[in-house]
Structures are given as structure tokens and as C-alpha cells.
PDB file of N, CA and C in Angstrom:
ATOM      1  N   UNK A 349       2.713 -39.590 -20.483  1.00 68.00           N
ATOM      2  CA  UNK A 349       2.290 -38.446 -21.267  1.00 68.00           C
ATOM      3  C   UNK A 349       1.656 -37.373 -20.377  1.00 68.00           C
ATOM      4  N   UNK A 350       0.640 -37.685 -19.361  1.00 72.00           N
ATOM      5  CA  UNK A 350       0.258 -36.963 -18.957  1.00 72.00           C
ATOM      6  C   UNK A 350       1.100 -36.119 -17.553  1.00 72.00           C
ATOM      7  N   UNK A 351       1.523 -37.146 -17.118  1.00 73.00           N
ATOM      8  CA  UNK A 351       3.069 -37.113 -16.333  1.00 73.00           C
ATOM      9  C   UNK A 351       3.938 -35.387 -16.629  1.00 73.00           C
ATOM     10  N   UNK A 352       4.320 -35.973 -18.056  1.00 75.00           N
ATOM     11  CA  UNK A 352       5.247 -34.960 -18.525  1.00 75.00           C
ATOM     12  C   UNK A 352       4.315 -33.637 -18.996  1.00 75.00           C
ATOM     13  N   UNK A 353       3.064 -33.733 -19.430  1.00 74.00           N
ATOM     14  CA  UNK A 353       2.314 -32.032 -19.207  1.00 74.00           C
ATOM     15  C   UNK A 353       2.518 -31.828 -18.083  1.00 74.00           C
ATOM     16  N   UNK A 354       1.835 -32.366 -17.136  1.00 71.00           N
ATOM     17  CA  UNK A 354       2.205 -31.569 -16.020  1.00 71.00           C
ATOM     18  C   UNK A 354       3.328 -31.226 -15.682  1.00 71.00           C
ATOM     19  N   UNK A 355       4.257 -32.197 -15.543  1.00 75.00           N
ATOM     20  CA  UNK A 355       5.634 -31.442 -15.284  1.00 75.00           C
ATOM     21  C   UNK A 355       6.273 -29.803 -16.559  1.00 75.00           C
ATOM     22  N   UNK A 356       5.823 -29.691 -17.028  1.00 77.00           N
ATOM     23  CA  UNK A 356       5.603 -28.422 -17.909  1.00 77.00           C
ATOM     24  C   UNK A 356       5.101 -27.389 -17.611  1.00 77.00           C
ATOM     25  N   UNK A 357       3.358 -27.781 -16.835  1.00 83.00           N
ATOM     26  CA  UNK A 357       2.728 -27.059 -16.889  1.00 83.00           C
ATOM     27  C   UNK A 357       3.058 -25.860 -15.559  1.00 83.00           C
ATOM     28  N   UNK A 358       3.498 -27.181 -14.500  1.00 84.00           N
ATOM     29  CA  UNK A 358       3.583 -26.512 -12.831  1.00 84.00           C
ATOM     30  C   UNK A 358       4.861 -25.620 -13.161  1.00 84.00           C
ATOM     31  N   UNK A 359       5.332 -25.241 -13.698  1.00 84.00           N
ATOM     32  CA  UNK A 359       6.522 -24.247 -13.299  1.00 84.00           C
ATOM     33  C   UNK A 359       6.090 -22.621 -14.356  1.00 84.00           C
ATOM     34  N   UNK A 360       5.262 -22.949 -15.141  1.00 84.00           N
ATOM     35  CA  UNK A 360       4.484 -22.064 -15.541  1.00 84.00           C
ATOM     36  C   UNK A 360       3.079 -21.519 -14.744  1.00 84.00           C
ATOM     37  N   UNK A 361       2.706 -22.256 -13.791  1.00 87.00           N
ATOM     38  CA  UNK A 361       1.777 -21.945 -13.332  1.00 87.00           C
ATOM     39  C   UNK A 361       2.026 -21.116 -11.481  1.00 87.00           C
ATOM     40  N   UNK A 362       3.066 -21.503 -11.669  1.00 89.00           N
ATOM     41  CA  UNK A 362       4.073 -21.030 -10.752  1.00 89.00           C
ATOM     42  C   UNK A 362       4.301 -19.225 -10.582  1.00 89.00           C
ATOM     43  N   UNK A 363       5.074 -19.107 -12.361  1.00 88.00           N
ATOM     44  CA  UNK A 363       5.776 -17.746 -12.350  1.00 88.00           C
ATOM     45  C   UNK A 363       4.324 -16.965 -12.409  1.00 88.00           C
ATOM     46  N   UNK A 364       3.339 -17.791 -13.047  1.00 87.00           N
ATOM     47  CA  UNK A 364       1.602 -16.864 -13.246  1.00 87.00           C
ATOM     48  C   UNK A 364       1.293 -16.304 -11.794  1.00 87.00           C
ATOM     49  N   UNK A 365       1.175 -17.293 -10.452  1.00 88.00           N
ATOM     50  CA  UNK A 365       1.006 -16.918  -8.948  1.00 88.00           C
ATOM     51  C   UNK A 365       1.665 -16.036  -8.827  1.00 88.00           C
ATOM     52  N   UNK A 366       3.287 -16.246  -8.966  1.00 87.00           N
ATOM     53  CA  UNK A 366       4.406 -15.314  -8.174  1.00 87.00           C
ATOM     54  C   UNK A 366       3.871 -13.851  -8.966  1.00 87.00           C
ATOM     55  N   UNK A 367       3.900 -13.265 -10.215  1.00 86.00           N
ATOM     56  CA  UNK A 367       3.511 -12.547 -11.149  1.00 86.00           C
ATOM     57  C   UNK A 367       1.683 -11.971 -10.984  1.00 86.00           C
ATOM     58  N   UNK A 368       1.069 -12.633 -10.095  1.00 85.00           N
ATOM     59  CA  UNK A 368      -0.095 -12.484  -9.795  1.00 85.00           C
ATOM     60  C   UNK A 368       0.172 -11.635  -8.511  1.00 85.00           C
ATOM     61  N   UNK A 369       1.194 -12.092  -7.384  1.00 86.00           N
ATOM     62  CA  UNK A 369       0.876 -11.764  -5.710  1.00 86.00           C
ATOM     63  C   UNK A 369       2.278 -10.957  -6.428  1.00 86.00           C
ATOM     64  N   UNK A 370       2.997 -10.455  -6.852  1.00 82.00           N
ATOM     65  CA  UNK A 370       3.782  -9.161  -7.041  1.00 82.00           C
ATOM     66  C   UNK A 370       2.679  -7.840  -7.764  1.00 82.00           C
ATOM     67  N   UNK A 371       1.414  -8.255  -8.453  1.00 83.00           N
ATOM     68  CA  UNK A 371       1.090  -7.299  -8.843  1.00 83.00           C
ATOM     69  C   UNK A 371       0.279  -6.429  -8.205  1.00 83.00           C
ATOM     70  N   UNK A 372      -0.483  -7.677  -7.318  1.00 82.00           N
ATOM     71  CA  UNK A 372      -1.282  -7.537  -6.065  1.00 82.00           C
ATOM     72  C   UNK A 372      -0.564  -6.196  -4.611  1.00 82.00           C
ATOM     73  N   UNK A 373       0.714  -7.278  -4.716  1.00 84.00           N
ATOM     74  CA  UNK A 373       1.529  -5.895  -3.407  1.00 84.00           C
ATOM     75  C   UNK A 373       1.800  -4.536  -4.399  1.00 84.00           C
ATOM     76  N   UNK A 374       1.990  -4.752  -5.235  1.00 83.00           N
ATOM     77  CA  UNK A 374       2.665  -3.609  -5.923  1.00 83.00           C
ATOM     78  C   UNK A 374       1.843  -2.317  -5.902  1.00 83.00           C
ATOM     79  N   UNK A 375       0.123  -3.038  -6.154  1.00 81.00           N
ATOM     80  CA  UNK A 375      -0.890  -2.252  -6.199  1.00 81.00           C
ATOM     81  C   UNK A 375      -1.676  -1.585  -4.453  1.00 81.00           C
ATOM     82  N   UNK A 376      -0.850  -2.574  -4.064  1.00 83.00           N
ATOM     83  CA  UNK A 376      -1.227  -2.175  -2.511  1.00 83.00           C
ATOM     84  C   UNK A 376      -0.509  -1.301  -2.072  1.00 83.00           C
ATOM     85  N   UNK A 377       0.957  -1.222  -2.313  1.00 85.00           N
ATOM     86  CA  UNK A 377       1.895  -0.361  -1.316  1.00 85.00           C
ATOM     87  C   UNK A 377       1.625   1.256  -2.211  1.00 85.00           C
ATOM     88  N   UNK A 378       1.142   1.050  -3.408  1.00 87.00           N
ATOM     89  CA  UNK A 378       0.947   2.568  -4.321  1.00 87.00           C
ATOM     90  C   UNK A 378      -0.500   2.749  -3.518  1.00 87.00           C
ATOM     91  N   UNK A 379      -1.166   2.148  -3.393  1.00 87.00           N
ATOM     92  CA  UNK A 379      -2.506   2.827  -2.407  1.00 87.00           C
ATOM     93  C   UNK A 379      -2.055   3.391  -1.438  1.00 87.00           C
ATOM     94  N   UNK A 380      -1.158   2.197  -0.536  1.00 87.00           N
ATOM     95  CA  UNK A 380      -0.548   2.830   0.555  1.00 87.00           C
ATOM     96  C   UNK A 380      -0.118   4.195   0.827  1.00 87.00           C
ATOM     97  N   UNK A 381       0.827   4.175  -0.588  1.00 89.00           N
ATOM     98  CA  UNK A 381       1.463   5.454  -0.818  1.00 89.00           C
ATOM     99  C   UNK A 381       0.373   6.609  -0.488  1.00 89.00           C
ATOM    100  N   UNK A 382      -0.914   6.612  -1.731  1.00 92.00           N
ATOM    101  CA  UNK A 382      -1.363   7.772  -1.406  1.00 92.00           C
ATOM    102  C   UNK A 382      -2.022   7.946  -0.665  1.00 92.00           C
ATOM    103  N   UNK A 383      -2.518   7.537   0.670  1.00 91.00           N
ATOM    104  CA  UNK A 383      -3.182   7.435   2.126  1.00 91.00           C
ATOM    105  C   UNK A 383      -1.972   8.074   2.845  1.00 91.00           C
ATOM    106  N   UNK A 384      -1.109   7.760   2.630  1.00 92.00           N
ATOM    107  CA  UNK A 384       0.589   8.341   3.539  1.00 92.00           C
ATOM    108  C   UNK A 384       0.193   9.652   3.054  1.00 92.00           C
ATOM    109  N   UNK A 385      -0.074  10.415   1.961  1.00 93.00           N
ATOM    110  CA  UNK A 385       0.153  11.081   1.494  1.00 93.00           C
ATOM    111  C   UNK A 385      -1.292  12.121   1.889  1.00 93.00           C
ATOM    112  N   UNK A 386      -2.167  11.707   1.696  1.00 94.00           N
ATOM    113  CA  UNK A 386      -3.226  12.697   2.404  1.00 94.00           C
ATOM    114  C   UNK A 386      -3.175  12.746   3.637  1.00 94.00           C
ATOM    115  N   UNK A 387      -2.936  11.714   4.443  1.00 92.00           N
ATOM    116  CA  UNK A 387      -2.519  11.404   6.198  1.00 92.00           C
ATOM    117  C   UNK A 387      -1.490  13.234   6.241  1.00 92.00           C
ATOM    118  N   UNK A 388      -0.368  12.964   5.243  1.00 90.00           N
ATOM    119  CA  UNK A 388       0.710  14.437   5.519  1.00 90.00           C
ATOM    120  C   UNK A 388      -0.268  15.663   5.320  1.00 90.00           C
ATOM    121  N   UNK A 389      -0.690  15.534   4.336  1.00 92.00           N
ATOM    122  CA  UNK A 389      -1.448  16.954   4.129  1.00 92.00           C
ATOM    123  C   UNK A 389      -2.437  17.307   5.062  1.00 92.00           C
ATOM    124  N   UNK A 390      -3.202  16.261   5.453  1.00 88.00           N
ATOM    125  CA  UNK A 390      -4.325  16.681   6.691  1.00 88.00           C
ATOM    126  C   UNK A 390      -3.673  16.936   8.417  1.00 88.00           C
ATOM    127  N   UNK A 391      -2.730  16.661   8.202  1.00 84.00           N
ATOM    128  CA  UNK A 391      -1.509  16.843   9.412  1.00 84.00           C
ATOM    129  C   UNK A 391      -0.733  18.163   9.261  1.00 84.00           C
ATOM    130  N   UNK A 392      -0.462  18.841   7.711  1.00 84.00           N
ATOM    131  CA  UNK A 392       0.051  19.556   7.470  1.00 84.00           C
ATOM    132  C   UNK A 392      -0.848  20.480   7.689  1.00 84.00           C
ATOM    133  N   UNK A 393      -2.125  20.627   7.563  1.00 84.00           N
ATOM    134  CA  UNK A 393      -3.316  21.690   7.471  1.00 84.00           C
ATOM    135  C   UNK A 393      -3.358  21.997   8.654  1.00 84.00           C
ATOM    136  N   UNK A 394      -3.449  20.374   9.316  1.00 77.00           N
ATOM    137  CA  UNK A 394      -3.789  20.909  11.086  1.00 77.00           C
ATOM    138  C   UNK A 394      -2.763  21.311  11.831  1.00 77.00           C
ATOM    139  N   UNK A 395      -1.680  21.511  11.342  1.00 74.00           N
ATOM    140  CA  UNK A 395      -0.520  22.040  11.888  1.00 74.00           C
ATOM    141  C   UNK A 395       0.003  24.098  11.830  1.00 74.00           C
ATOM    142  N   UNK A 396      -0.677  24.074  10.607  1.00 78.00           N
ATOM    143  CA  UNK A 396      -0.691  25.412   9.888  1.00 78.00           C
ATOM    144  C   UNK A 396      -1.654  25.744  10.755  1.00 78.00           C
ATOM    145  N   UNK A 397      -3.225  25.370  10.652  1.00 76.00           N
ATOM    146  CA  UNK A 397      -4.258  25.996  11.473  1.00 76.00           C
ATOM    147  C   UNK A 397      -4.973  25.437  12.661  1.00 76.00           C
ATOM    148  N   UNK A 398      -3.586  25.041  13.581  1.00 69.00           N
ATOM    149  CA  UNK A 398      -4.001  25.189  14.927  1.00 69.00           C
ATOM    150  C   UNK A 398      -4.692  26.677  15.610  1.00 69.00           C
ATOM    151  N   UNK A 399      -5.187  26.418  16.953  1.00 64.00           N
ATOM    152  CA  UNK A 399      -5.914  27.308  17.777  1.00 64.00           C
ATOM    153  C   UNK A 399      -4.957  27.953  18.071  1.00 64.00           C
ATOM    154  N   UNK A 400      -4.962  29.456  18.086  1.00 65.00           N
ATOM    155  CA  UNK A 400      -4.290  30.263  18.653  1.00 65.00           C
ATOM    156  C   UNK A 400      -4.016  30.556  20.380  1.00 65.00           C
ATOM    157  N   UNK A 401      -5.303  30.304  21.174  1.00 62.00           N
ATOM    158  CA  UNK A 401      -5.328  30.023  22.510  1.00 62.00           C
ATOM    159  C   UNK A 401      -5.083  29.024  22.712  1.00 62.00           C
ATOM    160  N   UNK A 402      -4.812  28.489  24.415  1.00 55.00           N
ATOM    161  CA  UNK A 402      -4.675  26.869  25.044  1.00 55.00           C
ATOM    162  C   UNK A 402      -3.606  26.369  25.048  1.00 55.00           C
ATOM    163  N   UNK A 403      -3.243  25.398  24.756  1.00 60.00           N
ATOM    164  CA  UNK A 403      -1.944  24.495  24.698  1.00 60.00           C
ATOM    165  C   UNK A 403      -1.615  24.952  23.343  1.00 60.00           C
ATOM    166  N   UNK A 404      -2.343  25.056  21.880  1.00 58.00           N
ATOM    167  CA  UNK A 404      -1.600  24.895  20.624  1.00 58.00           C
ATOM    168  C   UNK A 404      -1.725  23.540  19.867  1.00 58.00           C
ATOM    169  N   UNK A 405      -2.636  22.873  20.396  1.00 60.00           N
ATOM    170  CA  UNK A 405      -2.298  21.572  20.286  1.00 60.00           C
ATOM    171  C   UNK A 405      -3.722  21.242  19.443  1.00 60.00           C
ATOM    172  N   UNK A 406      -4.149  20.762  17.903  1.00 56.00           N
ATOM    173  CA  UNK A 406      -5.584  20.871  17.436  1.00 56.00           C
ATOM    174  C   UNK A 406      -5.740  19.823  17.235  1.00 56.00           C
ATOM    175  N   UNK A 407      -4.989  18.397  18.262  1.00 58.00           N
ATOM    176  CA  UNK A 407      -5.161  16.723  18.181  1.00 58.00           C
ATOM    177  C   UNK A 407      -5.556  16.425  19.753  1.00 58.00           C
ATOM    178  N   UNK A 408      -6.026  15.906  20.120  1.00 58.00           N
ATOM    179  CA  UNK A 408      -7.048  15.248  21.365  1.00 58.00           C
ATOM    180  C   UNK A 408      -5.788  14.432  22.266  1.00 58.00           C
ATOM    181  N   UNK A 409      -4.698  13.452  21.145  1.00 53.00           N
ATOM    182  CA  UNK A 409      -4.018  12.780  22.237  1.00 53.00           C
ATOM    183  C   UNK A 409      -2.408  13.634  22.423  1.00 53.00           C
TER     184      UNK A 409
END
């Protein structure tokens, strides 16, 4: 009896993990996303308003 709950239970407890660590990345790579996304714009700013004298260059490396 108790045998056969478990054998029930583990393949449900299964799709809950898999369904747990997909929601987990899912929520990570959309963070990701918008860090990519201010990373462009603060690249885009410093690109627009570089120094007019020197190399041109308003990044250190």
C-alpha cells in the first residue's frame, strides 16, 4: 500500500521540480533581459556623448 503511494506520488513530484526550475530560469533570463537592456542604453548614451577632444574614446579600456 504504501509501496504503491509512492510510486504515484514520485512522478508527480517530479513534473512539480521540473515546473519549479523552468520557472526559476524563465524568471532569470527576463532579468537578464532587462540588465542587457540598460547595459545598451548606458553604452548608447556614452556613445552619443563622448568627449569631443583626445582619442574619442569615454571607456578607460
Amino acid at each position: 500500500m504504501v509501496l504503491r503511494r509512492l510510486i504515484t506520488m514520485v512522478p508527480l513530484l517530479l513534473v512539480l521540480l521540473l515546473a519549479l526550475i523552468l520557472f526559476g530560469a524563465g524568471f532569470a533570463v527576463k532579468i537578464l533581459w532587462w540588465v542587457a537592456i540598460a547595459v545598451l542604453i548606458l553604452w548608447l548614451i556614452g556613445f552619443v556623448a563622448r568627449p569631443k577632444g583626445g582619442s574619442g574614446r569615454w571607456y578607460r579600456w
